[in-house]
Short mmCIF file of C-alpha atoms and ligand atoms in Angstrom, two decimals:
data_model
loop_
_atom_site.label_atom_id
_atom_site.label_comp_id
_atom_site.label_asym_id
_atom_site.label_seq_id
_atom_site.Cartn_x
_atom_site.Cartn_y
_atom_site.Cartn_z
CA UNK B 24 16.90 -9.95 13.07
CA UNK B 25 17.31 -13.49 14.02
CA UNK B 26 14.68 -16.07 13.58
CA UNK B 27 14.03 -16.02 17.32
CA UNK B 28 13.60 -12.56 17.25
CA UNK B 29 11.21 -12.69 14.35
CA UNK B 30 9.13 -15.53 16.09
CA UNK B 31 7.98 -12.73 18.60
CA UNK B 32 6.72 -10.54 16.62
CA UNK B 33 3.43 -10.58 15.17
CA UNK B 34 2.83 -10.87 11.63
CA UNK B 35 2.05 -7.77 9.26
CA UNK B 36 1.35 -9.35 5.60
CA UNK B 37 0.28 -7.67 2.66
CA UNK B 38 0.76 -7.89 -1.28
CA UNK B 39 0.37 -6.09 -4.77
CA UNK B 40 -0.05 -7.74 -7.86
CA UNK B 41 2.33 -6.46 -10.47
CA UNK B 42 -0.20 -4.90 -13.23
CA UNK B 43 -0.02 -1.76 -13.92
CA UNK B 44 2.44 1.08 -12.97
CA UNK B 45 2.45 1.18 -8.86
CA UNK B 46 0.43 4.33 -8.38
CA UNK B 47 0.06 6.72 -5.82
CA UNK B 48 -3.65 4.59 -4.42
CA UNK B 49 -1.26 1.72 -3.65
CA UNK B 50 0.83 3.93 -1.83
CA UNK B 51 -1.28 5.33 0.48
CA UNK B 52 -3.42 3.09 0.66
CA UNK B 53 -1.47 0.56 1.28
CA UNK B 54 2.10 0.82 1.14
CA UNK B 55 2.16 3.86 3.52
CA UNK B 56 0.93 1.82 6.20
CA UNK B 57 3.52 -0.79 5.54
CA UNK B 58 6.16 1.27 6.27
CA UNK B 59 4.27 3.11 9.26
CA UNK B 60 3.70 -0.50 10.86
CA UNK B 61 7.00 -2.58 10.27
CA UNK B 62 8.53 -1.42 13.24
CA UNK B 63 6.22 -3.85 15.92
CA UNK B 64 5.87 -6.41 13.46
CA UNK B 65 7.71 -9.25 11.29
CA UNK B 66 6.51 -7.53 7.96
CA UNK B 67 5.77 -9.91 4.96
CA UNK B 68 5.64 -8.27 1.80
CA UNK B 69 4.68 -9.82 -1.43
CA UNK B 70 4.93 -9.22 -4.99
CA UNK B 71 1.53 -11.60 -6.14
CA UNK B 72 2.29 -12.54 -9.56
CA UNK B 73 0.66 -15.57 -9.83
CA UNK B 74 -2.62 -12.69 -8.95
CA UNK B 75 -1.67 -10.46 -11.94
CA UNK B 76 -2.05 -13.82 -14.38
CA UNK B 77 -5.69 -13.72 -13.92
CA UNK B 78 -5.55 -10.63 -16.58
CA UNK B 79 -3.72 -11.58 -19.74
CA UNK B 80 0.23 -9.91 -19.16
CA UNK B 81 3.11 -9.77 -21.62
CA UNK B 82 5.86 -12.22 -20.27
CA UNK B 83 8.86 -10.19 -20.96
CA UNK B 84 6.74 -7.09 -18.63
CA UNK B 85 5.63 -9.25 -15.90
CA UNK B 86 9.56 -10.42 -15.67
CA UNK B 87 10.81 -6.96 -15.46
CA UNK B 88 7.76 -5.60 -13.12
CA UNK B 89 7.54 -7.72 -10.51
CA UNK B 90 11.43 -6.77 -9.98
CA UNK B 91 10.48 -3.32 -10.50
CA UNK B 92 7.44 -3.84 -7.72
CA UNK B 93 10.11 -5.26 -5.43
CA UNK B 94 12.34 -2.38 -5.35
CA UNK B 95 9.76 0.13 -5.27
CA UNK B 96 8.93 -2.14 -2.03
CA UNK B 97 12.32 -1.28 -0.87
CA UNK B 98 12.73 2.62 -2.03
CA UNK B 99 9.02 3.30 0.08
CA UNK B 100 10.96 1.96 3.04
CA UNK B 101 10.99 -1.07 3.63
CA UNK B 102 13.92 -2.66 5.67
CA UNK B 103 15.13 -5.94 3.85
CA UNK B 104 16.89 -6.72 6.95
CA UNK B 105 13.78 -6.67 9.35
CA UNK B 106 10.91 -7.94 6.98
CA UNK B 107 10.78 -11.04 3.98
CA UNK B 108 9.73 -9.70 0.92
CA UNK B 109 9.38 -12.06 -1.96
CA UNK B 110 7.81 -13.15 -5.22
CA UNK B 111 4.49 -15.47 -4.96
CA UNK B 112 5.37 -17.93 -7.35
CA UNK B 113 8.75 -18.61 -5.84
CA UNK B 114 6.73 -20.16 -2.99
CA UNK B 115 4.59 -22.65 -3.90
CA UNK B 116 2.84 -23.28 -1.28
CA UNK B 117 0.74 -20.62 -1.96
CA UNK B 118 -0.97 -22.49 -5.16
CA UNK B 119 -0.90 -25.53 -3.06
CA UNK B 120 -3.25 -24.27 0.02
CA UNK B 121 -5.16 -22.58 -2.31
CA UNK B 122 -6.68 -25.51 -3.99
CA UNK B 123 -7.79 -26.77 -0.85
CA UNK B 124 -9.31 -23.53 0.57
CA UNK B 125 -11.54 -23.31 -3.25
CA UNK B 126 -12.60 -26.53 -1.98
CA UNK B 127 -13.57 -24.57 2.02
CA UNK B 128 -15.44 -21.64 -0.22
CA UNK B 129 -18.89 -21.34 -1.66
CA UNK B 130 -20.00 -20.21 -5.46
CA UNK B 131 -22.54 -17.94 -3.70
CA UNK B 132 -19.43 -16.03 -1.60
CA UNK B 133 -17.14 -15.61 -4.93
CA UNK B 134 -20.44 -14.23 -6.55
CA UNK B 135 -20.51 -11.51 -4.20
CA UNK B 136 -17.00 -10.46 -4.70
CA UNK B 137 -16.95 -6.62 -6.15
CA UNK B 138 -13.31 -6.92 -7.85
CA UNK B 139 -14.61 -10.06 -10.09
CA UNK B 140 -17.60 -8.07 -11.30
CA UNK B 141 -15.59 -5.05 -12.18
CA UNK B 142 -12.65 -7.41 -13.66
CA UNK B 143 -15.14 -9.58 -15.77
CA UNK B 144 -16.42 -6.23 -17.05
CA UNK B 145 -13.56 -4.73 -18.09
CA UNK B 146 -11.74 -7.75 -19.62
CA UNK B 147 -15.45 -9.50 -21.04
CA UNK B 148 -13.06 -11.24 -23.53
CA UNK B 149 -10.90 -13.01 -20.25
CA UNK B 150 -13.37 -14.02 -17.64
CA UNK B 151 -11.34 -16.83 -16.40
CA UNK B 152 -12.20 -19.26 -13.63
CA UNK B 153 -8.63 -17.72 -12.04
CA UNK B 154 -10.05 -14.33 -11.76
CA UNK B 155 -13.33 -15.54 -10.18
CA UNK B 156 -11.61 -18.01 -7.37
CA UNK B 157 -9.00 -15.54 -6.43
CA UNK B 158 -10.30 -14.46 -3.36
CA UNK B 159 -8.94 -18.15 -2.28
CA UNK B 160 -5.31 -17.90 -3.44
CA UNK B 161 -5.71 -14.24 -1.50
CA UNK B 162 -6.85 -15.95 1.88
CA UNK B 163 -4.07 -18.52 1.32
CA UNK B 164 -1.33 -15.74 0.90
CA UNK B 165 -2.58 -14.49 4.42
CA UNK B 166 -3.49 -17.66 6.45
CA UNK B 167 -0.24 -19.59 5.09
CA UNK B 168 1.98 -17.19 7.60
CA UNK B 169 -0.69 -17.06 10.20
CA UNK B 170 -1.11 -13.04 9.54
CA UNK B 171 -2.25 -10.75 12.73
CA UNK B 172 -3.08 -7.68 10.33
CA UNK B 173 -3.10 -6.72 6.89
CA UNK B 174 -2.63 -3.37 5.53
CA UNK B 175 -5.19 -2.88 2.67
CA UNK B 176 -7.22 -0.16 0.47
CA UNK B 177 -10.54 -0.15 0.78
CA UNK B 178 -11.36 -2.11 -1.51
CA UNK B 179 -10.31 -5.24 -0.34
CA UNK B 180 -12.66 -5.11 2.87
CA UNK B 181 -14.26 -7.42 1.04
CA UNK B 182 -11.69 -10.39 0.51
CA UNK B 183 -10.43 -10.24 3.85
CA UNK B 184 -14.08 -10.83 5.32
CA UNK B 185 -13.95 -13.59 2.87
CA UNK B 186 -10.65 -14.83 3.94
CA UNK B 187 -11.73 -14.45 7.59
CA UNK B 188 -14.90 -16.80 7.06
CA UNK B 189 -12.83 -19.54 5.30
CA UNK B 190 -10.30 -19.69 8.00
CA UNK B 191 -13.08 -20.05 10.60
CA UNK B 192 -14.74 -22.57 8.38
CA UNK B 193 -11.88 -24.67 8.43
CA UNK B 194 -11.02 -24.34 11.86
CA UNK B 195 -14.62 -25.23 13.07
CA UNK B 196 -14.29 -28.14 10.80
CA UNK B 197 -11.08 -29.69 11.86
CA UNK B 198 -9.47 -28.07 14.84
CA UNK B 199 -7.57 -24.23 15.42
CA UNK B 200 -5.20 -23.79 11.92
CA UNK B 201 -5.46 -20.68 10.93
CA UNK B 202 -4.88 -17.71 13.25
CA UNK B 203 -8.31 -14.91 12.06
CA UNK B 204 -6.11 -11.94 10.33
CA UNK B 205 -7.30 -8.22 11.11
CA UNK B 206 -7.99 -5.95 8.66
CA UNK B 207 -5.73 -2.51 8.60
CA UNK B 208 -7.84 -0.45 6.31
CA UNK B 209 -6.75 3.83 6.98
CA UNK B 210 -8.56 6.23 7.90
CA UNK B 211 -7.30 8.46 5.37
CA UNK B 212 -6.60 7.86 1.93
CA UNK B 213 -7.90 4.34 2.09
CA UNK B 214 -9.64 5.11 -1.41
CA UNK B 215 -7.94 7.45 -3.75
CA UNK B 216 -9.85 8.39 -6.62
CA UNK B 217 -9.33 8.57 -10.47
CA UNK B 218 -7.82 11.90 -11.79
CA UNK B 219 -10.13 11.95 -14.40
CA UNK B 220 -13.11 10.23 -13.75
CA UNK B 221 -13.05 10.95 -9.55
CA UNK B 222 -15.83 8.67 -9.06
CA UNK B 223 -14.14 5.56 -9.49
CA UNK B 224 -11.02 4.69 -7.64
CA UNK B 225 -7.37 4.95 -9.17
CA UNK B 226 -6.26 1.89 -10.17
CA UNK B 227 -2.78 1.04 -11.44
CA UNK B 228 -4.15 -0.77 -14.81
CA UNK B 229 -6.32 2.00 -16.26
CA UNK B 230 -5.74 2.34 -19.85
CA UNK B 231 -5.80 5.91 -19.81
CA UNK B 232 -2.56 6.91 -17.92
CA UNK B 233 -4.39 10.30 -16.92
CA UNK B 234 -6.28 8.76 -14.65
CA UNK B 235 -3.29 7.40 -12.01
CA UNK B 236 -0.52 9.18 -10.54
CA UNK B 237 2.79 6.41 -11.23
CA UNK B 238 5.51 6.27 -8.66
CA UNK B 239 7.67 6.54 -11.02
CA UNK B 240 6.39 9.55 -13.22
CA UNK B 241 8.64 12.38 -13.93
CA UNK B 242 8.14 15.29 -12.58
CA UNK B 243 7.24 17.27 -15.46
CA UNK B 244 4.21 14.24 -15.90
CA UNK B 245 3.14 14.79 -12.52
CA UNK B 246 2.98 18.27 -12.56
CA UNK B 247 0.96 17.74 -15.70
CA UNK B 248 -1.17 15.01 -14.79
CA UNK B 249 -1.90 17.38 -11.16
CA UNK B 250 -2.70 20.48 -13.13
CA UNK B 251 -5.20 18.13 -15.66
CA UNK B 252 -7.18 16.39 -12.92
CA UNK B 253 -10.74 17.31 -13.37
CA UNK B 254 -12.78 19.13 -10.98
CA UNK B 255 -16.09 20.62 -10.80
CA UNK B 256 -17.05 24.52 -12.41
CA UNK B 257 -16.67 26.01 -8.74
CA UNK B 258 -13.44 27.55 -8.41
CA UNK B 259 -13.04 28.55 -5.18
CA UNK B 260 -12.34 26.08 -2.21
CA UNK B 261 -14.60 26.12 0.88
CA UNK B 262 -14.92 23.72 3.73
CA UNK B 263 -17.68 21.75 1.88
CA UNK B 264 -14.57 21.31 -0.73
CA UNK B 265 -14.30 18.35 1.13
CA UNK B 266 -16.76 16.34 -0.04
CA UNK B 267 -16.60 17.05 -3.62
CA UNK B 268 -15.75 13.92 -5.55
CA UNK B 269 -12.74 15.46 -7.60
CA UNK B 270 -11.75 18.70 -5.36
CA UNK B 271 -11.67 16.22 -2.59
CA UNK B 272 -9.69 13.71 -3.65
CA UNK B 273 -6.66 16.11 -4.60
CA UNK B 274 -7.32 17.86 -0.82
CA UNK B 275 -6.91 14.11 0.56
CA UNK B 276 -4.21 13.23 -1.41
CA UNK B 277 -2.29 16.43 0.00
CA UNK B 278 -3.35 16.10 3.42
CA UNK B 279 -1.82 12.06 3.41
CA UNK B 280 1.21 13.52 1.69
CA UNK B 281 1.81 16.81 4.81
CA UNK B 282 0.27 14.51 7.78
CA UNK B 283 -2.37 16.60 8.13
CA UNK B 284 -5.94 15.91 8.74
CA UNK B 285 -8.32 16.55 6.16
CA UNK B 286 -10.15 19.36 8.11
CA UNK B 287 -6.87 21.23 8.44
CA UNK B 288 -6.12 21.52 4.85
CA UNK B 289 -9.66 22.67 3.83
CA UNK B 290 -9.06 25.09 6.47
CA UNK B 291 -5.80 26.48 4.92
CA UNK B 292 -6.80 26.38 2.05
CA UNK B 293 -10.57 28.06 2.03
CA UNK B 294 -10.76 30.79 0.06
CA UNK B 295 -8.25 29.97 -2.57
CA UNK B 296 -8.91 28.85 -6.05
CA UNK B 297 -7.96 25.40 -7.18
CA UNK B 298 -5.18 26.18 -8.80
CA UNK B 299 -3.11 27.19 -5.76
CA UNK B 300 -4.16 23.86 -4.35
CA UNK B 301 -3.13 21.74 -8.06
CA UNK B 302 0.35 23.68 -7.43
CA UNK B 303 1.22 22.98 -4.00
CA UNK B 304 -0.06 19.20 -4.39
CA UNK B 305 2.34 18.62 -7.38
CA UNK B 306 4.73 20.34 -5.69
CA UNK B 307 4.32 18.30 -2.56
CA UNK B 308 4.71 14.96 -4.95
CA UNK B 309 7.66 15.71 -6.58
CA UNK B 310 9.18 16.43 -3.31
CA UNK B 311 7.93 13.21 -2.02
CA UNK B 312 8.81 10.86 -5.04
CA UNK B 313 11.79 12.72 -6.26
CA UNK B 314 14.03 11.04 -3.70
CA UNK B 315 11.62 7.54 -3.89
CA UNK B 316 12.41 7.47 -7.27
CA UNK B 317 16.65 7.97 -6.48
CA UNK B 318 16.42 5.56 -3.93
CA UNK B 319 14.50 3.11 -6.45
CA UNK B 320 17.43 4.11 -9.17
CA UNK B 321 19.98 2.75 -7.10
CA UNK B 322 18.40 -0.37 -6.05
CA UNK B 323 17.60 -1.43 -9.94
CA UNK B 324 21.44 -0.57 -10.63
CA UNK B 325 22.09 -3.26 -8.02
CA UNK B 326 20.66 -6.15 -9.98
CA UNK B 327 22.39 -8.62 -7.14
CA UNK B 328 21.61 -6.52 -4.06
CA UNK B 329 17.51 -7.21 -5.23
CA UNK B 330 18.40 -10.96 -6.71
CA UNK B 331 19.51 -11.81 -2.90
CA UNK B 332 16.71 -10.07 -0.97
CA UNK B 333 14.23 -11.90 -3.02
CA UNK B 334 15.77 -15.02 -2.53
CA UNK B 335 16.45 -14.80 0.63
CA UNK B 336 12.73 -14.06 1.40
CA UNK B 337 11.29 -16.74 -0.49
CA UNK B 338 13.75 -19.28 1.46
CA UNK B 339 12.11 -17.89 4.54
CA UNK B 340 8.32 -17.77 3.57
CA UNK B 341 8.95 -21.52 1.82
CA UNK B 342 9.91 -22.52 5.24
CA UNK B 343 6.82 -20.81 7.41
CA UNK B 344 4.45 -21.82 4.73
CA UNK B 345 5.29 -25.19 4.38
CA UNK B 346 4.41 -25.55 8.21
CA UNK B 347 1.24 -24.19 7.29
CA UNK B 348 0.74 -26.39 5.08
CA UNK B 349 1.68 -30.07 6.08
CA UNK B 350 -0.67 -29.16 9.17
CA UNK B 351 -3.20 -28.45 6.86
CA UNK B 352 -3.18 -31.47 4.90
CA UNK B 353 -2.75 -33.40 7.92
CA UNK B 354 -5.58 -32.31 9.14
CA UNK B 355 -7.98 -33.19 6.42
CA UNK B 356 -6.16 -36.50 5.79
CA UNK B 357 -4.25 -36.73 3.08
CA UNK B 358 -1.44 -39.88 4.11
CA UNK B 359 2.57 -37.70 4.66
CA UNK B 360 4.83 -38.83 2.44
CA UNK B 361 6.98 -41.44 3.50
CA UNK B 362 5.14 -42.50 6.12
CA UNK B 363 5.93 -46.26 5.88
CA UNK B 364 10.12 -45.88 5.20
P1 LIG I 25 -5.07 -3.10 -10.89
O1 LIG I 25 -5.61 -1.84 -11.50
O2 LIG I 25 -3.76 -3.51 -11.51
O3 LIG I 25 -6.04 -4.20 -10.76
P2 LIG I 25 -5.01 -1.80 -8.27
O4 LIG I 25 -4.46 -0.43 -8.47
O5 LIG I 25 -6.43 -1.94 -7.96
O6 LIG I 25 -4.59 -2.75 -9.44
P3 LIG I 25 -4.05 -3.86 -6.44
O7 LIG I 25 -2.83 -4.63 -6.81
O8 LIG I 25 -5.37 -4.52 -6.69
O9 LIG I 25 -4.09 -2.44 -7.14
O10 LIG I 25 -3.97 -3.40 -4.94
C1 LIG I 25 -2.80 -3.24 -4.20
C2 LIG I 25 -3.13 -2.52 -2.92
O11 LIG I 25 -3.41 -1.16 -3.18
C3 LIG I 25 -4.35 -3.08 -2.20
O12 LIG I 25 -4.12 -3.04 -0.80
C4 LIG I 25 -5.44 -2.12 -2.57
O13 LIG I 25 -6.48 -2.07 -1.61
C5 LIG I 25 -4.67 -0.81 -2.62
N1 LIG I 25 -5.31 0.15 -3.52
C6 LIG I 25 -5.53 -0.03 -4.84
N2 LIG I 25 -6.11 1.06 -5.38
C7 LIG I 25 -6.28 1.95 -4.35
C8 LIG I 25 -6.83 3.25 -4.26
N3 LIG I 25 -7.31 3.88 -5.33
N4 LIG I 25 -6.84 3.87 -3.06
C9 LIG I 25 -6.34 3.25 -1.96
N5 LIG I 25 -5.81 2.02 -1.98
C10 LIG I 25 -5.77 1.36 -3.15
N1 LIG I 26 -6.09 -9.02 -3.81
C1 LIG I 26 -5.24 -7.91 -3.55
C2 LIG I 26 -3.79 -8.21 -3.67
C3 LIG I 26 -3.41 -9.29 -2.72
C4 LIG I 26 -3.26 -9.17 -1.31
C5 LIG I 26 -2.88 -10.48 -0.87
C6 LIG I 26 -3.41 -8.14 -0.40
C7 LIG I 26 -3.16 -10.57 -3.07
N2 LIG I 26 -2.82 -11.30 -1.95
C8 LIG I 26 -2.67 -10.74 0.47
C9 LIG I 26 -3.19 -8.42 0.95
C10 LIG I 26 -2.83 -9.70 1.38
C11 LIG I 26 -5.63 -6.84 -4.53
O1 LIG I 26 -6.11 -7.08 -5.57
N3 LIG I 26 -5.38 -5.64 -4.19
#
């Protein structure tokens, strides 16, 4: 696509921070729709590592992950060719704006945010200032490329309300900047649940491995990890099936994975225990992420191919964001450089 092209299109931006093993909630609740959207957009993908800091990481993991993120980016199905994808910190204009939007958002609003509670509870020995202002490095990811829509789980309704309000704030304050993003937050699938405990949501960092489907897990562990996901003492699956916090989830999860509506596959499968249902979900998953995970082989054997992409993105999203950017500061007047040469 040439820039021209590019500059038609509106803007589909969305990242993932690389904690974790990518698991199947960031697929379908986000990644899914990445792939489903990139068509009528210019798709911006990011791997957020400067995000991920905010727990403590292992530096040689981090380095190898956020590569690893990337080309799990590309093996969902994302076209290199049509879309930048790149790694946050290569760009630093995304540090840069966010200092000045902590200074455009209020204690009281980061106080409210859901993910710092739950972060600052898990990790009570880390509760860093990074962790509590992220919701501004987040809304400078987004408003730095002017975003139309964002393609997020559930769970980050939140943020991008945030993000919203400090782009209006700004704009009321100085003049139009920031072009308002829209949330895209699915219908279905937009919060998959914990294997184990199916009352909170999966999440790619849980220390207990049971509790998240990886992309990249075997198929031997997924069958496993399928066949161990708790339920209740019912055993039979009926149409209120549906709304069961465990039973549910794995009917959801198998309905995203056939294109089916959630309805439909109670339907088909009322009347049977759960263990026909824990067979033909793990058998639907391995034929899903059997040929994710070839695709995602081939990519990491191509050390260059990946090296390029990257780069090649980040020399494009350096360029957009810095536009961004020097508007930005010129509008709250900070003197451009070299203004008297
Ligand atoms: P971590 O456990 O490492 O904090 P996470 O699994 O919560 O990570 P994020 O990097 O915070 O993942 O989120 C990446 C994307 O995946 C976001 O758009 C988020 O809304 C989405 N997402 C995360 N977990 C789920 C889930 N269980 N169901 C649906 N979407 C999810
Ligand atoms: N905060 C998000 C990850 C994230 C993101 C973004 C998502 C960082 N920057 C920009 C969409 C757009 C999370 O924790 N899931």
């Amino acid at each position: 696509m040439t820039e021209s092209q590019a500059a038609k299109k509106p803007i589909l931006l969305s990242g993932i921070q690389p904690s974790g093993h990518l698991a199947l909630g960031n697929y379908v609740g986000a990644m899914r729709n990445w792939v489903n959207l990139q068509q009528d957009y210019l798709g911006i993908f990011i791997v957020v590592d400067l995000h991920a800091i905010t727990v403590r990481q292992k530096p040689a993991d981090l380095r190898k992950r956020c590569l690893s993120f990337a080309a799990q980016y590309l093996a969902a199905g994302i076209d290199p060719a049509e879309n930048i994808i790149f790694i946050q910190s290569h760009v630093p204009q995304h540090a840069e704006l966010s200092w000045v939007l902590n200074c455009y958002t209020y204690m009281g609003e980061l106080n409210r945010m859901t993910q710092f509670k739950d972060k600052s509870q898990r990790h009570q020995d880390n509760i860093n200032a990074g962790l509590y202002t992220y919701p501004a490095l987040m809304a400078a990811d987004i408003l730095l490329y002017q975003a139309d829509l964002v393609p997020v789980g559930a769970d980050q309704k939140q943020h991008l309300e945030l993000t919203r309000d400090i782009a209006n704030r700004f704009n009321h304050t100085y003049s139009p900047t920031f072009k308002i993003p829209e949330p895209f937050i699915p219908q279905a699938g937009a919060r998959i649940m914990s294997l184990q405990e199916p009352d909170k949501k999966m999440s790619k960092s849980d220390s207990n491995e049971n509790n998240y489907i990886a992309l990249l897990d075997p198929p031997d562990v997924l069958r496993r990890k399928i066949k161990r996901a708790v339920t209740d003492s019912a055993r039979e699956i009926t149409p209120e099936s549906v709304n069961n916090a465990g039973i549910g989830n794995l009917l959801t999860i198998y309905s995203v994975l056939n294109d089916q509506t959630l309805a439909a596959v109670a339907d088909q499968f009322a009347g049977q225990q759960y263990s026909v249902l824990k067979g033909e979900l793990a058998d639907s998953l391995v034929g899903f992420l059997e040929p994710f995970q070839q695709r995602y082989d081939q990519i990491m054997g191509e050390q260059g191919y990946l090296s390029s992409i990257l780069d090649e993105g980040a020399q494009r999203a350096r360029y957009m964001a810095s536009r961004t950017l020097s508007k930005v500061y010129r509008k709250i007047g900070f003197v451009a450089p070299g203004r008297n040469r």
